[in-house]
Short mmCIF file of C-alpha atoms in Angstrom, two decimals:
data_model
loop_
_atom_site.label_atom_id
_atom_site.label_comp_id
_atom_site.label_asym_id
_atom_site.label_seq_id
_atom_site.Cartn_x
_atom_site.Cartn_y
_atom_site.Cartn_z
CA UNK A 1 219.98 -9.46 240.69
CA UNK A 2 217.36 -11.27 238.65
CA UNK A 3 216.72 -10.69 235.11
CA UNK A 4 213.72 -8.90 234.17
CA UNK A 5 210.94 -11.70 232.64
CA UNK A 6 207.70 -10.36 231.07
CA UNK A 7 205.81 -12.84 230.40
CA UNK A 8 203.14 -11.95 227.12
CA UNK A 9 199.69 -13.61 228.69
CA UNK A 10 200.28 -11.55 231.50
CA UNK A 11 200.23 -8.49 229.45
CA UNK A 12 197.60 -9.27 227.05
CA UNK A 13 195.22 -10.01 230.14
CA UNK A 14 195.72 -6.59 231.54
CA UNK A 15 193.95 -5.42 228.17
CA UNK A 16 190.80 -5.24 229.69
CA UNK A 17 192.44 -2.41 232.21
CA UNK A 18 193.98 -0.78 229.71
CA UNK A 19 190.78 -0.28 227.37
CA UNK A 20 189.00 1.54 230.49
CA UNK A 21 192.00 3.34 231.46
CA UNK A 22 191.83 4.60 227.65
CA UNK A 23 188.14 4.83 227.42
CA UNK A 24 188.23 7.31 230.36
CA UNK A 25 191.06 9.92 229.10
CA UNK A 26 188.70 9.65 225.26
CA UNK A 27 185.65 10.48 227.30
CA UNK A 28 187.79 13.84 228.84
CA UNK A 29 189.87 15.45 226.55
CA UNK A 30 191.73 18.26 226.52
CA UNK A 31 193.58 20.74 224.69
CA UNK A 32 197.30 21.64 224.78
CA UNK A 33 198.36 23.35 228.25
CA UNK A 34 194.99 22.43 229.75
CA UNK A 35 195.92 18.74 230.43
CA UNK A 36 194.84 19.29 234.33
CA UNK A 37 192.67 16.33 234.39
CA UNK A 38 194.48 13.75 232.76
CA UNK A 39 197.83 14.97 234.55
CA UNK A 40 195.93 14.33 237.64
CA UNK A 41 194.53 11.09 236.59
CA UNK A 42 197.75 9.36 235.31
CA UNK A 43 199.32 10.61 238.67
CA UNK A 44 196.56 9.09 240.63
CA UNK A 45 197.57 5.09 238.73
CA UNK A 46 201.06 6.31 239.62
CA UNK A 47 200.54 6.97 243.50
CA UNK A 48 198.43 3.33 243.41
CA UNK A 49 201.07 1.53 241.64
CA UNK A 50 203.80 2.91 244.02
CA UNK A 51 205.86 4.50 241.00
CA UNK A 52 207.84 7.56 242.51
CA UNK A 53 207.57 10.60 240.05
CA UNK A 54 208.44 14.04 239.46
CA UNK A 55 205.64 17.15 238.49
CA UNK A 56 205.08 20.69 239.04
CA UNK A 57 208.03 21.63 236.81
CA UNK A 58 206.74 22.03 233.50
CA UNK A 59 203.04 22.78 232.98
CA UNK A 60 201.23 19.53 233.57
CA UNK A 61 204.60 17.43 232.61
CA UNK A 62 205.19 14.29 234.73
CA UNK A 63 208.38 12.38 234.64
CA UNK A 64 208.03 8.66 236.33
CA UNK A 65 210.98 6.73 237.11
CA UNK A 66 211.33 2.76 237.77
CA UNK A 67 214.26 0.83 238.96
CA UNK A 68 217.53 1.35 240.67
CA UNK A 69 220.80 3.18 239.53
CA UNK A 70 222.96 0.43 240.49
CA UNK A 71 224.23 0.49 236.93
CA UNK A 72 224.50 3.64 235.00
CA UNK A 73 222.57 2.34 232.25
CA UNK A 74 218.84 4.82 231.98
CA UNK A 75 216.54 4.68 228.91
CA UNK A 76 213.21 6.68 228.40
CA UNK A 77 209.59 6.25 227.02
CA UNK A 78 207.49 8.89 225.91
CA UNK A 79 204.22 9.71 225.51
CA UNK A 80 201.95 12.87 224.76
CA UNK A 81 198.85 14.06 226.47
CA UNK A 82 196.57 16.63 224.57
CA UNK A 83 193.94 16.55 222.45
CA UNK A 84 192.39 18.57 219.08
CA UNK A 85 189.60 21.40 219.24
CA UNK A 86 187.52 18.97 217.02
CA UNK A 87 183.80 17.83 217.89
CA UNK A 88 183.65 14.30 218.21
CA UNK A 89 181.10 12.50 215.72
CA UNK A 90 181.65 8.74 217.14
CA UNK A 91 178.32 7.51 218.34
CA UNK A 92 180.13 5.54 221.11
CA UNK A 93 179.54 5.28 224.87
CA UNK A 94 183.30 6.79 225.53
CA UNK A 95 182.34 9.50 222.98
CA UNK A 96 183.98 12.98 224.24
CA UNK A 97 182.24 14.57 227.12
CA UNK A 98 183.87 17.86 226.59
CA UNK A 99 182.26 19.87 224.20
CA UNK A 100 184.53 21.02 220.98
CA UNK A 101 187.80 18.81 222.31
CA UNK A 102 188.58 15.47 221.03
CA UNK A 103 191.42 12.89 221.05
CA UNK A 104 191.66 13.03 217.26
CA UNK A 105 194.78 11.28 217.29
CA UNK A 106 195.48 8.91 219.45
CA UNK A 107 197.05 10.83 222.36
CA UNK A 108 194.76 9.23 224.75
CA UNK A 109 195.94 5.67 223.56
CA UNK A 110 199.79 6.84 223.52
CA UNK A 111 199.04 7.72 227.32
CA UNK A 112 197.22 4.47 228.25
CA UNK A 113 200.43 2.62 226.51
CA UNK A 114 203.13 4.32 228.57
CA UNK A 115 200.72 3.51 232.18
CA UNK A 116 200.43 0.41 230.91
CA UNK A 117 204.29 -0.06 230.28
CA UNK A 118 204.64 1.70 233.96
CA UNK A 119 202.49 -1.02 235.90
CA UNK A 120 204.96 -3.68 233.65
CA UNK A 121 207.73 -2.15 234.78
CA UNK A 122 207.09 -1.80 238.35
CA UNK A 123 206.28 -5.27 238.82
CA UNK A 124 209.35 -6.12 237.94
CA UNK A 125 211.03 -3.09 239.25
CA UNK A 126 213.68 -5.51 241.46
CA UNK A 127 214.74 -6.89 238.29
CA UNK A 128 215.51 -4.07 236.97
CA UNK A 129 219.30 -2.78 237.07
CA UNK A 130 219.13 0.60 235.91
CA UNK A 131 216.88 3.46 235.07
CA UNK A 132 213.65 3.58 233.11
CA UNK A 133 211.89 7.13 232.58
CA UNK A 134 208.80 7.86 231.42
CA UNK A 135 207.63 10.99 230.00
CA UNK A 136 204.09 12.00 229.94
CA UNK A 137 204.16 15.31 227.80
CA UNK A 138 202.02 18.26 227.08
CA UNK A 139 201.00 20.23 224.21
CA UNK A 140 202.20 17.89 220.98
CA UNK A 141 199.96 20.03 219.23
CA UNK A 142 201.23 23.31 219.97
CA UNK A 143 203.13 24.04 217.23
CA UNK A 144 205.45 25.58 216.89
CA UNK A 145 206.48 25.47 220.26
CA UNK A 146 205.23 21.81 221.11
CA UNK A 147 205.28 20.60 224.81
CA UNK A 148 208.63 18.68 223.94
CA UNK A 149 211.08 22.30 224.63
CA UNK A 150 209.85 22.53 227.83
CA UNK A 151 210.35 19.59 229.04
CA UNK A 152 213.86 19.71 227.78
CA UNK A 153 214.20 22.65 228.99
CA UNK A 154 213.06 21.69 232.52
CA UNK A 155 216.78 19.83 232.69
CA UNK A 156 214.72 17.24 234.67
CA UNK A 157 215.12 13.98 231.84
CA UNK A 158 218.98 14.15 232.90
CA UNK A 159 220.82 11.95 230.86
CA UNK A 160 219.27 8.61 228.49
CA UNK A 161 221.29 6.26 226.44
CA UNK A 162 217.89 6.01 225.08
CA UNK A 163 214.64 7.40 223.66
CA UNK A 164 211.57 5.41 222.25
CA UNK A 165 208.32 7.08 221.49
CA UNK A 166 204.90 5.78 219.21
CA UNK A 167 202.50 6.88 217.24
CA UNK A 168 198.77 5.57 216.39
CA UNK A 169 198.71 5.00 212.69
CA UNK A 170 195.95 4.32 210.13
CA UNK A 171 198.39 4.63 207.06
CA UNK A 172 199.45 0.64 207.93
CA UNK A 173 197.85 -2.40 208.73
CA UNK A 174 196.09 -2.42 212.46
CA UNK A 175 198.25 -4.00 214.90
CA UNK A 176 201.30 -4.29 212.83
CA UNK A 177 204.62 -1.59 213.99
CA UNK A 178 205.85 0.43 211.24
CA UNK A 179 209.86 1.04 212.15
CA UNK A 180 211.91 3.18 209.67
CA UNK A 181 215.22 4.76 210.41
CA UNK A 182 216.63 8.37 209.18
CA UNK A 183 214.28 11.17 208.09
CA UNK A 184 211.11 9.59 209.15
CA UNK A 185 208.05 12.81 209.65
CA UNK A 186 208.61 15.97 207.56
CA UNK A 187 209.51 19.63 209.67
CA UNK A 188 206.39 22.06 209.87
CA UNK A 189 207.16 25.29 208.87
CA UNK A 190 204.19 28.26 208.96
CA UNK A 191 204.39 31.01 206.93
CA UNK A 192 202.03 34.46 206.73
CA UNK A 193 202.44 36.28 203.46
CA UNK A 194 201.24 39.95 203.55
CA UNK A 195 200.63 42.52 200.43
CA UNK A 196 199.83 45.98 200.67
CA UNK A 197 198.40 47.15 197.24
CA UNK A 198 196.29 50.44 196.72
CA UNK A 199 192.24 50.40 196.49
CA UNK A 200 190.04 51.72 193.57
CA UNK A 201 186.83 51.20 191.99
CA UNK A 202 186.60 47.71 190.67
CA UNK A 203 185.83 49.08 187.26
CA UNK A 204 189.10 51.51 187.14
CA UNK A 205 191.23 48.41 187.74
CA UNK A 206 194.44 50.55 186.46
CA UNK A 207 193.89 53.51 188.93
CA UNK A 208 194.88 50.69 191.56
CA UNK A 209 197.21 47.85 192.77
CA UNK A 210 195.01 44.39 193.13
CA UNK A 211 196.29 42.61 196.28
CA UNK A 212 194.21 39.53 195.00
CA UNK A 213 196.23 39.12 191.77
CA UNK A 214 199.54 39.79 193.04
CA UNK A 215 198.04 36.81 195.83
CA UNK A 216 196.97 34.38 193.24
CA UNK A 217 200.05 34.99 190.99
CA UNK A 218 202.52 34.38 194.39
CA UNK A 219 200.37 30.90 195.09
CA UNK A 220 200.92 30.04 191.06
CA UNK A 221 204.73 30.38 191.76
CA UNK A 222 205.05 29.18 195.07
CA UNK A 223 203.75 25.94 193.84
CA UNK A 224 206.47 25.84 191.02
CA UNK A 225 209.34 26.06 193.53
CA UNK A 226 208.45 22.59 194.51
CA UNK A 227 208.23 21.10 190.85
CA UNK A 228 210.51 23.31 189.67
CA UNK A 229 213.38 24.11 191.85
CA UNK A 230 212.96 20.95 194.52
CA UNK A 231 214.98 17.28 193.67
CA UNK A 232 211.92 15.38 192.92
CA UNK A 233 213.83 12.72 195.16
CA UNK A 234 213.49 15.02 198.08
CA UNK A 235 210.06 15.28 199.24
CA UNK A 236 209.05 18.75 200.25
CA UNK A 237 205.42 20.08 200.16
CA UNK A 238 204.02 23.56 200.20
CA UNK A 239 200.49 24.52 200.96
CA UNK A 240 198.40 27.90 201.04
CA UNK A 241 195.48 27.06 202.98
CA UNK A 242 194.00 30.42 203.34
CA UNK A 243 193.84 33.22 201.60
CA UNK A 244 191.65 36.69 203.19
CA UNK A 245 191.38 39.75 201.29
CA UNK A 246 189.10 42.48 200.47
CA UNK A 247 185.82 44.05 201.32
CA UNK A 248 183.17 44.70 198.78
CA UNK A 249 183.09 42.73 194.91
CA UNK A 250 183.28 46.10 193.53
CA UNK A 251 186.09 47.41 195.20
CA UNK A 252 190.06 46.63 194.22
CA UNK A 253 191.40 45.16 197.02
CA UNK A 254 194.14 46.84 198.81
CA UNK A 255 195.26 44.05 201.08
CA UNK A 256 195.51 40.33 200.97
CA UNK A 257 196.97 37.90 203.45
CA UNK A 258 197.90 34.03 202.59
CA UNK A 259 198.65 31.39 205.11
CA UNK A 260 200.38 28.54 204.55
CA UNK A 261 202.77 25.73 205.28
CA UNK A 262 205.68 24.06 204.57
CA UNK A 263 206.91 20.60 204.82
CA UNK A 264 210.67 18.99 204.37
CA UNK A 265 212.67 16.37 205.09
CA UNK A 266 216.37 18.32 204.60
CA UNK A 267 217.15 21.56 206.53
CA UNK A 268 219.11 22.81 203.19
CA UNK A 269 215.57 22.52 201.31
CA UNK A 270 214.23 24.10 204.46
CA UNK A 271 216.23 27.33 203.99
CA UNK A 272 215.97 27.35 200.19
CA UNK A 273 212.30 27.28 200.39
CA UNK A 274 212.20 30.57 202.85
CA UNK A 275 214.94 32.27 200.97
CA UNK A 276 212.89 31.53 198.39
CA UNK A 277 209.96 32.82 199.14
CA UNK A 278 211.12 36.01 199.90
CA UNK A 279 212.50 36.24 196.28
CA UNK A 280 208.93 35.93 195.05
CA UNK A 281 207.58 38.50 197.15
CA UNK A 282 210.69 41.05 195.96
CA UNK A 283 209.85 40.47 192.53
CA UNK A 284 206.21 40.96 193.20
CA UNK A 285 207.31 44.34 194.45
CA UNK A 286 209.42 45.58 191.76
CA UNK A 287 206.46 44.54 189.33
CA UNK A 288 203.57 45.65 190.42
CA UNK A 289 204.96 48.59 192.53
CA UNK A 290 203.66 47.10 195.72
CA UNK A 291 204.76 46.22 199.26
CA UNK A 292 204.80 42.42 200.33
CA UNK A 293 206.06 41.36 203.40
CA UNK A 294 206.68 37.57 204.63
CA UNK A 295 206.37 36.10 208.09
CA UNK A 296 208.07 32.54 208.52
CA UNK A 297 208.26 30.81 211.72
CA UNK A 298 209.77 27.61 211.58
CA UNK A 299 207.87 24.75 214.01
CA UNK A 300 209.28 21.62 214.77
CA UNK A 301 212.45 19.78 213.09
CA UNK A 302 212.55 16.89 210.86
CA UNK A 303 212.22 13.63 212.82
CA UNK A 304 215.33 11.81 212.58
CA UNK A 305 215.58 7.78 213.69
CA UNK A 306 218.82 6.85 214.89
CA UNK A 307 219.87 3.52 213.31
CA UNK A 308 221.16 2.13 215.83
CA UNK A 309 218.47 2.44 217.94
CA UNK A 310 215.66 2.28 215.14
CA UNK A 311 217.31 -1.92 214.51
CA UNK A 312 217.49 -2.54 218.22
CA UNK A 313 213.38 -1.74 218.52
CA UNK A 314 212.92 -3.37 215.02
CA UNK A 315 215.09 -6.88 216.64
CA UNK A 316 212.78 -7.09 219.99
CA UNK A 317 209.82 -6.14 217.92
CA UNK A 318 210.38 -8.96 215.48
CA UNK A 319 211.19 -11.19 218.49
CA UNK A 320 207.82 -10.19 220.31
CA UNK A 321 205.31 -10.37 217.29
CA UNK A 322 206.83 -12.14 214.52
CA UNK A 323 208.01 -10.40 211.20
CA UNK A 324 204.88 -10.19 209.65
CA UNK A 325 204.03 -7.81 212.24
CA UNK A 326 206.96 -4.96 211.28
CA UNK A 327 206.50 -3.11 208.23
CA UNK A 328 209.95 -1.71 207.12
CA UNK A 329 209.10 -0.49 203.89
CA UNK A 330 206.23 2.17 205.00
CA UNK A 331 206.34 5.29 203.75
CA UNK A 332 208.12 8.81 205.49
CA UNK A 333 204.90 11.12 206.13
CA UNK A 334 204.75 14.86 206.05
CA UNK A 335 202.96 15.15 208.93
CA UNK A 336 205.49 16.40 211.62
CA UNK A 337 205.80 15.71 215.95
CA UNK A 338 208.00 17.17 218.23
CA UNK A 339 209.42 13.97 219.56
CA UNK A 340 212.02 15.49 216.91
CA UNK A 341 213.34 17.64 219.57
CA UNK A 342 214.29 14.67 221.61
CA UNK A 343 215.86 12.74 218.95
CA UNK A 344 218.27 16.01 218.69
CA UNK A 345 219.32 15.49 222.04
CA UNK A 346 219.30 11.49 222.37
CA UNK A 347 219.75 8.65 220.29
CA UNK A 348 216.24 6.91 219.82
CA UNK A 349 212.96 6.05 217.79
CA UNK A 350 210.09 6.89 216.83
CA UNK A 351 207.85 4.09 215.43
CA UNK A 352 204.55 3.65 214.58
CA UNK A 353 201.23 1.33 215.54
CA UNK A 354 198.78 0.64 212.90
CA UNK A 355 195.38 0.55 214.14
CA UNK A 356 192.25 -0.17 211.43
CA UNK A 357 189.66 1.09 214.29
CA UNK A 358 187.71 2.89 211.55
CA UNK A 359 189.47 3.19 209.21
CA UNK A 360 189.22 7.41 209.39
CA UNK A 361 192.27 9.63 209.26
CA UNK A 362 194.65 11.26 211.95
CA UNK A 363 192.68 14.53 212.87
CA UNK A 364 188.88 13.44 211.51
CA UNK A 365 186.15 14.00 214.14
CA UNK A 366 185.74 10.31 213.61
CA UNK A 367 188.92 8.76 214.20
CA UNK A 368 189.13 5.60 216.87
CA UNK A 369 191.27 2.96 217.40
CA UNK A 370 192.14 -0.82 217.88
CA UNK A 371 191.47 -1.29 221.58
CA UNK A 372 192.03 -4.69 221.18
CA UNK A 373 195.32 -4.36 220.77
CA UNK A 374 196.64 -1.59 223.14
CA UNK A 375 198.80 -4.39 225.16
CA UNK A 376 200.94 -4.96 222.12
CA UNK A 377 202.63 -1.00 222.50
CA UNK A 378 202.85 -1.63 226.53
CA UNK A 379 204.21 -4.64 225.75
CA UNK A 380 206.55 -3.87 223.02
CA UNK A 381 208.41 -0.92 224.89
CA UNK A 382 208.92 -3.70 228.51
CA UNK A 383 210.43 -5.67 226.12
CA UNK A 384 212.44 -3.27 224.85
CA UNK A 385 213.28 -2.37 228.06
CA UNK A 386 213.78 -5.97 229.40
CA UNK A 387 216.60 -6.31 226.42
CA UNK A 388 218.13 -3.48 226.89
CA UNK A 389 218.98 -4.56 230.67
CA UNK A 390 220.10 -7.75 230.18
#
């Protein structure tokens, strides 16, 4: 059998295709669990290009496979589908056509990537002497139960000696790959924090139990557990984003709810932090007679690089680009992806792809890209994938 030989002009000139292919899933967006559309669509390049695949198992999951099983040798690509309920403020002709839904963060370009890697693939597909998978996923964003479980779940992967997923990024320079092994995105925890105090008249303060105070005097202390009670060489971040209570400015309010989240890169800090939460709200209880109740649901893990893996992307990358073009010494972020839940189950990466576009943040109605250099993630992963069959 032939080695497999992808040749870089040949990749960089299927740009152009790639930039529509991207422009169209921008101009359609759509949320977590609705990804109907651009299921059908990336089945659709599938069916042209002659790449067998498996759907109809897990929401709108597909699972594409290329190559032979001559050798058991199988490794896996992922990408994620969905976009944010966010109203697109680009001014540009593949602005989002669907009211209120927006690919905020890159989802569309993580998709275009993996077709892109697909069409690679397939035209070397005789070359290749094992197993490549690619996974186009649902509902990233639906935390905490992302679309990552159910694939899983679904049993239909089978078995990879490999995982290898991306990530747009603005945090690093555009078109450069940040790789980073261990601990690399934080674990999102959400937590609801409930207190039950008594009502009066806002002037008879003492004939009551203030809900707001006891609420402002639990975000005062849940901020010192962090500076306080946290190894300032483990990063860990808590944040109340929303607080609701009462009804009237003149009335003591007997109820006040805060919302929050919580962000770590250990799973001991993980379970101090709840643990210790719920020794704020007891003490809150015994001193101002009142009834507090927390509700913590933990959302996805910590992602975790394997370093074996995480040097064998970082070696082709190098190869491919140059070294100017991998940034090892980029920082972990707190923001969390539940690729996480494959890296529990295989050995693999998660890297990511700095893009300038911009110059606008993951999540902002006015985030874009580099389109100009989509080709570089297709053609990153074939040679990944070109190495790893040798």
């Amino acid at each position: 059998m032939n080695k497999i030989n992808i040749n870089k002009n040949d990749v960089k000139n299927f740009n152009s295709k790639l930039v529509e292919i991207r422009r169209d899933f921008h101009m359609y967006p759509e949320l977590s669990y609705e990804e109907n559309r651009t299921s059908k669509k990336i089945k659709e390049y599938l069916d042209n290009w002659g790449i067998k695949y498996e759907s109809n198992f897990y929401n709108n999951a597909i699972i594409a496979s290329i190559g032979s099983k001559k050798r058991n040798k199988t490794i896996g690509f992922r990408a994620d589908m969905d976009a944010l309920p966010l109203t697109e403020k680009n001014d540009y002709e593949y602005k989002s056509k669907n009211n209120g839904i927006m690919h905020a963060c890159g989802h569309d370009a993580h998709t275009t990537i993996l077709l892109g890697l697909a069409k690679i693939l397939k035209d070397q597909e005789y070359s290749i002497d094992g197993e490549v998978k690619l996974i186009f996923q649902p509902a990233e964003e639906a935390s905490p139960k992302g679309g990552s479980q159910g694939v899983l779940e679904s049993n239909k992967i089978g078995g990879l000696d490999y995982i290898f997923g991306l990530h747009m990024w603005p945090f690093i320079k555009g078109g450069t790959f940040g790789i980073i092994s261990g601990p690399t995105m934080a674990s999102s925890d959400h937590f609801y924090i409930k207190i039950h105090g008594e009502s009066s008249h806002a002037a008879k303060p003492h004939l009551g139990v203030d809900s707001i105070l006891i609420g402002s005097q639990i975000v005062q202390e849940i901020q010192s557990v962090i500076s306080r009670n946290i190894d300032t060489l483990n990063p860990a971040v808590i944040t109340v984003g929303k607080i609701t209570g009462g009804t009237r400015y003149n009335i003591l309010a007997n109820y006040c709810e805060l919302e929050g989240t919580v962000r770590t890169f250990d799973e001991n800090v993980r379970d101090y932090i709840e643990n210790k939460l719920n020794l704020i709200l007891k003490s809150k209880e015994i001193e101002h007679e009142c009834q507090c109740e927390l509700i913590y649901k933990r959302g996805y893990p910590v992602v975790v690089n394997d370093k074996k893996a995480t040097e064998f992307i970082k070696t082709v990358a190098k190869d491919c680009f140059g070294e100017d073009k991998v940034n090892e010494d980029c920082e972990i972020s707190t923001i969390a992806e539940d690729f996480s839940y494959y890296l529990k189950k295989y050995r693999g990466s998660f890297i990511w792809f700095g893009v300038d576009g911009n110059h606008e943040p993951l999540h902002s109605d006015t985030f874009d890209i580099d389109e100009e250099n989509l080709w570089m993630g297709s053609y990153l992963f074939a040679k990944v994938a070109e190495k790893y069959f040798e």
